[in-house]
PDB file of C-alpha atoms and ligand atoms in Angstrom:
ATOM      1  CA  MET A  26      85.484 104.052 101.390  1.00  0.00           C
ATOM      2  CA  ALA A  27      86.567 101.866 104.390  1.00  0.00           C
ATOM      3  CA  VAL A  28      87.065 101.503 108.396  1.00  0.00           C
ATOM      4  CA  GLU A  29      91.050 101.541 108.241  1.00  0.00           C
ATOM      5  CA  ARG A  30      93.478 101.589 110.824  1.00  0.00           C
ATOM      6  CA  THR A  31      96.322 105.095 111.842  1.00  0.00           C
ATOM      7  CA  LEU A  32      99.070 105.113 113.256  1.00  0.00           C
ATOM      8  CA  VAL A  33      99.667 108.912 114.968  1.00  0.00           C
ATOM      9  CA  ILE A  34     102.840 109.707 117.366  1.00  0.00           C
ATOM     10  CA  VAL A  35     103.330 112.487 119.400  1.00  0.00           C
ATOM     11  CA  LYS A  36     106.399 113.562 118.328  1.00  0.00           C
ATOM     12  CA  PRO A  37     108.719 114.791 121.533  1.00  0.00           C
ATOM     13  CA  ASP A  38     108.184 118.512 120.775  1.00  0.00           C
ATOM     14  CA  ALA A  39     104.576 118.143 121.337  1.00  0.00           C
ATOM     15  CA  VAL A  40     104.891 116.203 124.517  1.00  0.00           C
ATOM     16  CA  LYS A  41     106.813 118.938 126.111  1.00  0.00           C
ATOM     17  CA  LYS A  42     104.337 121.463 125.197  1.00  0.00           C
ATOM     18  CA  ASN A  43     101.981 119.070 127.445  1.00  0.00           C
ATOM     19  CA  ALA A  44      99.746 118.571 124.379  1.00  0.00           C
ATOM     20  CA  VAL A  45      98.258 114.717 123.955  1.00  0.00           C
ATOM     21  CA  GLY A  46      95.388 115.692 125.363  1.00  0.00           C
ATOM     22  CA  ASP A  47      94.744 118.101 123.904  1.00  0.00           C
ATOM     23  CA  ILE A  48      95.748 116.017 120.342  1.00  0.00           C
ATOM     24  CA  VAL A  49      94.165 113.042 121.067  1.00  0.00           C
ATOM     25  CA  ARG A  50      90.985 114.867 121.857  1.00  0.00           C
ATOM     26  CA  ILE A  51      90.661 115.894 118.689  1.00  0.00           C
ATOM     27  CA  LEU A  52      91.692 113.143 117.055  1.00  0.00           C
ATOM     28  CA  GLN A  53      88.434 111.544 119.442  1.00  0.00           C
ATOM     29  CA  GLU A  54      86.127 113.792 118.318  1.00  0.00           C
ATOM     30  CA  ASN A  55      86.466 113.292 115.496  1.00  0.00           C
ATOM     31  CA  ASP A  56      84.922 109.661 114.935  1.00  0.00           C
ATOM     32  CA  LEU A  57      88.170 109.243 115.354  1.00  0.00           C
ATOM     33  CA  LYS A  58      88.383 105.710 117.584  1.00  0.00           C
ATOM     34  CA  LEU A  59      91.563 105.529 119.393  1.00  0.00           C
ATOM     35  CA  LEU A  60      92.495 101.915 120.204  1.00  0.00           C
ATOM     36  CA  ALA A  61      96.182 101.553 121.418  1.00  0.00           C
ATOM     37  CA  ILE A  62      98.078 104.818 122.843  1.00  0.00           C
ATOM     38  CA  LYS A  63     101.320 104.022 125.027  1.00  0.00           C
ATOM     39  CA  MET A  64     105.114 106.497 125.735  1.00  0.00           C
ATOM     40  CA  VAL A  65     107.941 105.272 124.057  1.00  0.00           C
ATOM     41  CA  HIS A  66     111.597 107.233 124.013  1.00  0.00           C
ATOM     42  CA  LEU A  67     113.668 105.842 120.404  1.00  0.00           C
ATOM     43  CA  THR A  68     117.014 105.306 121.044  1.00  0.00           C
ATOM     44  CA  LYS A  69     119.034 106.927 117.352  1.00  0.00           C
ATOM     45  CA  GLU A  70     118.375 103.200 115.921  1.00  0.00           C
ATOM     46  CA  GLN A  71     115.009 102.913 116.736  1.00  0.00           C
ATOM     47  CA  ALA A  72     113.754 106.156 114.822  1.00  0.00           C
ATOM     48  CA  LYS A  73     116.673 105.114 111.754  1.00  0.00           C
ATOM     49  CA  LYS A  74     114.615 102.360 111.214  1.00  0.00           C
ATOM     50  CA  PHE A  75     111.072 103.766 111.562  1.00  0.00           C
ATOM     51  CA  TYR A  76     111.606 106.102 109.096  1.00  0.00           C
ATOM     52  CA  ILE A  77     113.930 104.393 106.945  1.00  0.00           C
ATOM     53  CA  VAL A  78     111.808 104.950 103.956  1.00  0.00           C
ATOM     54  CA  HIS A  79     113.296 108.881 104.021  1.00  0.00           C
ATOM     55  CA  LYS A  80     116.873 106.798 104.493  1.00  0.00           C
ATOM     56  CA  GLU A  81     118.184 109.170 101.206  1.00  0.00           C
ATOM     57  CA  ARG A  82     116.515 112.246 102.563  1.00  0.00           C
ATOM     58  CA  PRO A  83     118.625 115.468 103.439  1.00  0.00           C
ATOM     59  CA  PHE A  84     116.486 115.394 106.774  1.00  0.00           C
ATOM     60  CA  TYR A  85     116.707 111.814 108.180  1.00  0.00           C
ATOM     61  CA  ASP A  86     119.761 112.216 110.438  1.00  0.00           C
ATOM     62  CA  GLU A  87     118.297 115.787 112.345  1.00  0.00           C
ATOM     63  CA  LEU A  88     114.666 113.583 111.437  1.00  0.00           C
ATOM     64  CA  THR A  89     116.085 110.574 114.481  1.00  0.00           C
ATOM     65  CA  ASP A  90     117.776 112.966 116.244  1.00  0.00           C
ATOM     66  CA  PHE A  91     114.436 114.098 117.227  1.00  0.00           C
ATOM     67  CA  MET A  92     112.712 111.847 116.929  1.00  0.00           C
ATOM     68  CA  SER A  93     114.522 110.092 119.527  1.00  0.00           C
ATOM     69  CA  SER A  94     115.919 112.912 122.186  1.00  0.00           C
ATOM     70  CA  GLY A  95     112.871 112.472 124.253  1.00  0.00           C
ATOM     71  CA  PRO A  96     109.826 110.625 124.471  1.00  0.00           C
ATOM     72  CA  CYS A  97     106.460 110.432 122.056  1.00  0.00           C
ATOM     73  CA  VAL A  98     103.112 109.796 122.169  1.00  0.00           C
ATOM     74  CA  PRO A  99     102.229 106.346 119.488  1.00  0.00           C
ATOM     75  CA  MET A 100      98.447 105.457 118.986  1.00  0.00           C
ATOM     76  CA  VAL A 101      96.314 103.561 116.591  1.00  0.00           C
ATOM     77  CA  LEU A 102      92.980 105.746 115.579  1.00  0.00           C
ATOM     78  CA  GLU A 103      90.976 102.990 113.897  1.00  0.00           C
ATOM     79  CA  GLY A 104      87.210 105.251 111.069  1.00  0.00           C
ATOM     80  CA  GLU A 105      86.072 104.908 107.474  1.00  0.00           C
ATOM     81  CA  ASN A 106      89.263 106.600 105.781  1.00  0.00           C
ATOM     82  CA  ALA A 107      90.378 107.420 108.941  1.00  0.00           C
ATOM     83  CA  ILE A 108      94.195 107.611 106.722  1.00  0.00           C
ATOM     84  CA  ALA A 109      93.587 110.070 104.544  1.00  0.00           C
ATOM     85  CA  ARG A 110      91.695 111.678 106.962  1.00  0.00           C
ATOM     86  CA  VAL A 111      94.513 112.610 110.138  1.00  0.00           C
ATOM     87  CA  ARG A 112      96.443 113.856 107.183  1.00  0.00           C
ATOM     88  CA  GLU A 113      93.575 116.447 106.562  1.00  0.00           C
ATOM     89  CA  ILE A 114      93.737 117.443 110.298  1.00  0.00           C
ATOM     90  CA  ILE A 115      97.573 117.129 111.198  1.00  0.00           C
ATOM     91  CA  GLY A 116      97.902 119.811 108.784  1.00  0.00           C
ATOM     92  CA  ALA A 117     100.802 120.443 105.686  1.00  0.00           C
ATOM     93  CA  THR A 118     104.251 118.930 106.510  1.00  0.00           C
ATOM     94  CA  ASP A 119     105.662 122.741 107.512  1.00  0.00           C
ATOM     95  CA  PRO A 120     102.727 124.103 109.818  1.00  0.00           C
ATOM     96  CA  ALA A 121     103.649 127.220 108.695  1.00  0.00           C
ATOM     97  CA  LYS A 122     101.568 126.122 105.628  1.00  0.00           C
ATOM     98  CA  ALA A 123      98.763 124.356 107.196  1.00  0.00           C
ATOM     99  CA  ALA A 124      95.652 125.201 107.137  1.00  0.00           C
ATOM    100  CA  GLU A 125      94.170 126.981 110.713  1.00  0.00           C
ATOM    101  CA  GLY A 126      92.397 124.356 112.143  1.00  0.00           C
ATOM    102  CA  THR A 127      95.283 121.699 112.161  1.00  0.00           C
ATOM    103  CA  ILE A 128      96.774 120.098 114.859  1.00  0.00           C
ATOM    104  CA  ARG A 129     100.488 121.100 113.105  1.00  0.00           C
ATOM    105  CA  LYS A 130      99.182 124.405 112.666  1.00  0.00           C
ATOM    106  CA  LYS A 131      98.304 124.667 116.661  1.00  0.00           C
ATOM    107  CA  TYR A 132     101.181 122.837 117.970  1.00  0.00           C
ATOM    108  CA  GLY A 133     103.968 122.763 115.054  1.00  0.00           C
ATOM    109  CA  THR A 134     107.556 124.662 115.317  1.00  0.00           C
ATOM    110  CA  ASP A 135     108.333 124.558 111.848  1.00  0.00           C
ATOM    111  CA  VAL A 136     109.164 121.465 109.419  1.00  0.00           C
ATOM    112  CA  GLY A 137     111.314 119.502 111.381  1.00  0.00           C
ATOM    113  CA  ARG A 138     109.336 119.807 114.975  1.00  0.00           C
ATOM    114  CA  ASN A 139     105.864 119.284 113.665  1.00  0.00           C
ATOM    115  CA  ALA A 140     104.319 118.149 116.365  1.00  0.00           C
ATOM    116  CA  VAL A 141     102.455 114.894 114.873  1.00  0.00           C
ATOM    117  CA  HIS A 142     103.263 111.343 113.161  1.00  0.00           C
ATOM    118  CA  ALA A 143     101.116 110.225 110.439  1.00  0.00           C
ATOM    119  CA  SER A 144     100.627 107.414 108.479  1.00  0.00           C
ATOM    120  CA  ASP A 145     100.475 108.633 104.709  1.00  0.00           C
ATOM    121  CA  SER A 146      99.004 105.230 102.666  1.00  0.00           C
ATOM    122  CA  PRO A 147      97.319 101.500 103.725  1.00  0.00           C
ATOM    123  CA  GLU A 148     100.718 100.361 102.837  1.00  0.00           C
ATOM    124  CA  SER A 149     102.698 102.654 105.642  1.00  0.00           C
ATOM    125  CA  ALA A 150     100.131 101.552 108.315  1.00  0.00           C
ATOM    126  CA  ALA A 151     100.447  98.587 107.872  1.00  0.00           C
ATOM    127  CA  TYR A 152     104.625  98.728 108.498  1.00  0.00           C
ATOM    128  CA  GLU A 153     104.234 101.490 111.569  1.00  0.00           C
ATOM    129  CA  ILE A 154     101.299 100.018 113.729  1.00  0.00           C
ATOM    130  CA  PRO A 155     103.262  96.995 114.096  1.00  0.00           C
ATOM    131  CA  PHE A 156     106.190  99.264 114.795  1.00  0.00           C
ATOM    132  CA  PHE A 157     104.493 100.382 117.857  1.00  0.00           C
ATOM    133  CA  PHE A 158     102.407  97.608 119.000  1.00  0.00           C
ATOM    134  CA  ASN A 159     101.607  94.145 119.309  1.00  0.00           C
ATOM    135  CA  GLN A 160      98.375  92.760 118.932  1.00  0.00           C
ATOM    136  CA  LEU A 161      96.972  92.236 122.717  1.00  0.00           C
ATOM    137  CA  GLU A 162      97.450  96.271 123.033  1.00  0.00           C
ATOM    138  CA  ILE A 163      95.511  97.036 120.264  1.00  0.00           C
ATOM    139  CA  HIS A 164      91.822  97.066 122.097  1.00  0.00           C
ATOM    140  CA  ASP A 165      88.763  97.344 119.172  1.00  0.00           C
ATOM    141  CA  GLN A 166      86.417  95.854 121.740  1.00  0.00           C
ATOM    142  CA  TYR A 167      84.736  98.952 123.271  1.00  0.00           C
TER     143      TYR A 167
HETATM  144  P1  DAT B 217     105.238 113.512 106.907  1.00  0.00           P
HETATM  145  O1  DAT B 217     105.715 113.757 107.946  1.00  0.00           O
HETATM  146  O2  DAT B 217     103.787 114.730 106.266  1.00  0.00           O
HETATM  147  O3  DAT B 217     105.019 112.922 106.052  1.00  0.00           O
HETATM  148  P2  DAT B 217     107.434 113.414 105.328  1.00  0.00           P
HETATM  149  O4  DAT B 217     107.068 112.071 105.079  1.00  0.00           O
HETATM  150  O5  DAT B 217     107.825 114.238 103.661  1.00  0.00           O
HETATM  151  O6  DAT B 217     106.290 114.364 106.257  1.00  0.00           O
HETATM  152  O7  DAT B 217     108.616 113.697 106.353  1.00  0.00           O
HETATM  153  C1  DAT B 217     108.349 112.912 106.996  1.00  0.00           C
HETATM  154  C2  DAT B 217     109.332 114.369 108.533  1.00  0.00           C
HETATM  155  O8  DAT B 217     110.468 114.430 108.442  1.00  0.00           O
HETATM  156  C3  DAT B 217     108.602 115.253 108.659  1.00  0.00           C
HETATM  157  O9  DAT B 217     107.280 114.827 109.661  1.00  0.00           O
HETATM  158  C4  DAT B 217     109.415 115.881 109.682  1.00  0.00           C
HETATM  159  C5  DAT B 217     110.680 116.108 108.714  1.00  0.00           C
HETATM  160  N1  DAT B 217     111.317 116.144 107.331  1.00  0.00           N
HETATM  161  C6  DAT B 217     111.012 116.521 106.492  1.00  0.00           C
HETATM  162  N2  DAT B 217     110.883 117.661 105.034  1.00  0.00           N
HETATM  163  C7  DAT B 217     111.383 118.075 106.414  1.00  0.00           C
HETATM  164  C8  DAT B 217     112.380 119.571 106.071  1.00  0.00           C
HETATM  165  N3  DAT B 217     112.854 120.059 104.212  1.00  0.00           N
HETATM  166  N4  DAT B 217     113.762 119.595 106.812  1.00  0.00           N
HETATM  167  C9  DAT B 217     113.855 118.888 107.921  1.00  0.00           C
HETATM  168  N5  DAT B 217     112.887 118.033 108.935  1.00  0.00           N
HETATM  169  C10 DAT B 217     111.806 117.457 107.412  1.00  0.00           C
HETATM  170 MG1   MG B 218     105.547 110.474 105.655  1.00  0.00          MG
END
């Protein structure tokens, strides 16, 4: 196992539920170090670019409408095996199928409005982290 960085986004539904603080707390309490965080309101075009891997999926338009519907909170987290561990902590894509104690179980509404995004591989993290943060905005020395 190795120390990894992953991108998490608190999606617009969970921002509206005032869940940002609780989600950051859960992640930090799981030995994930917060290296960067901000609040941004994506345009439709930016959301389409972020989710370009899903461009052929039937839910692409709905997904990118939702992700550009209000502010979201992207963050970078670092830790041992962070990519897989964060995927465990957030739970299944469909909140109805997410395990008890996961973030999506707690804050998700449905498969579209599922509270959080997290990178699913080192390749996706390598695309997603610099999508939101430049080097000056990522802080590992504390
Ligand atoms: P995940 O976010 O768990 O990595 P994914 O990469 O398969 O899931 O899909 C990206 C997002 O697209 C997901 O968080 C919510 C949305 N989505 C996925 N499947 C969907 C569906 N069947 N209907 C509507 N939205 C969907
Ligand atoms: Mg995914």
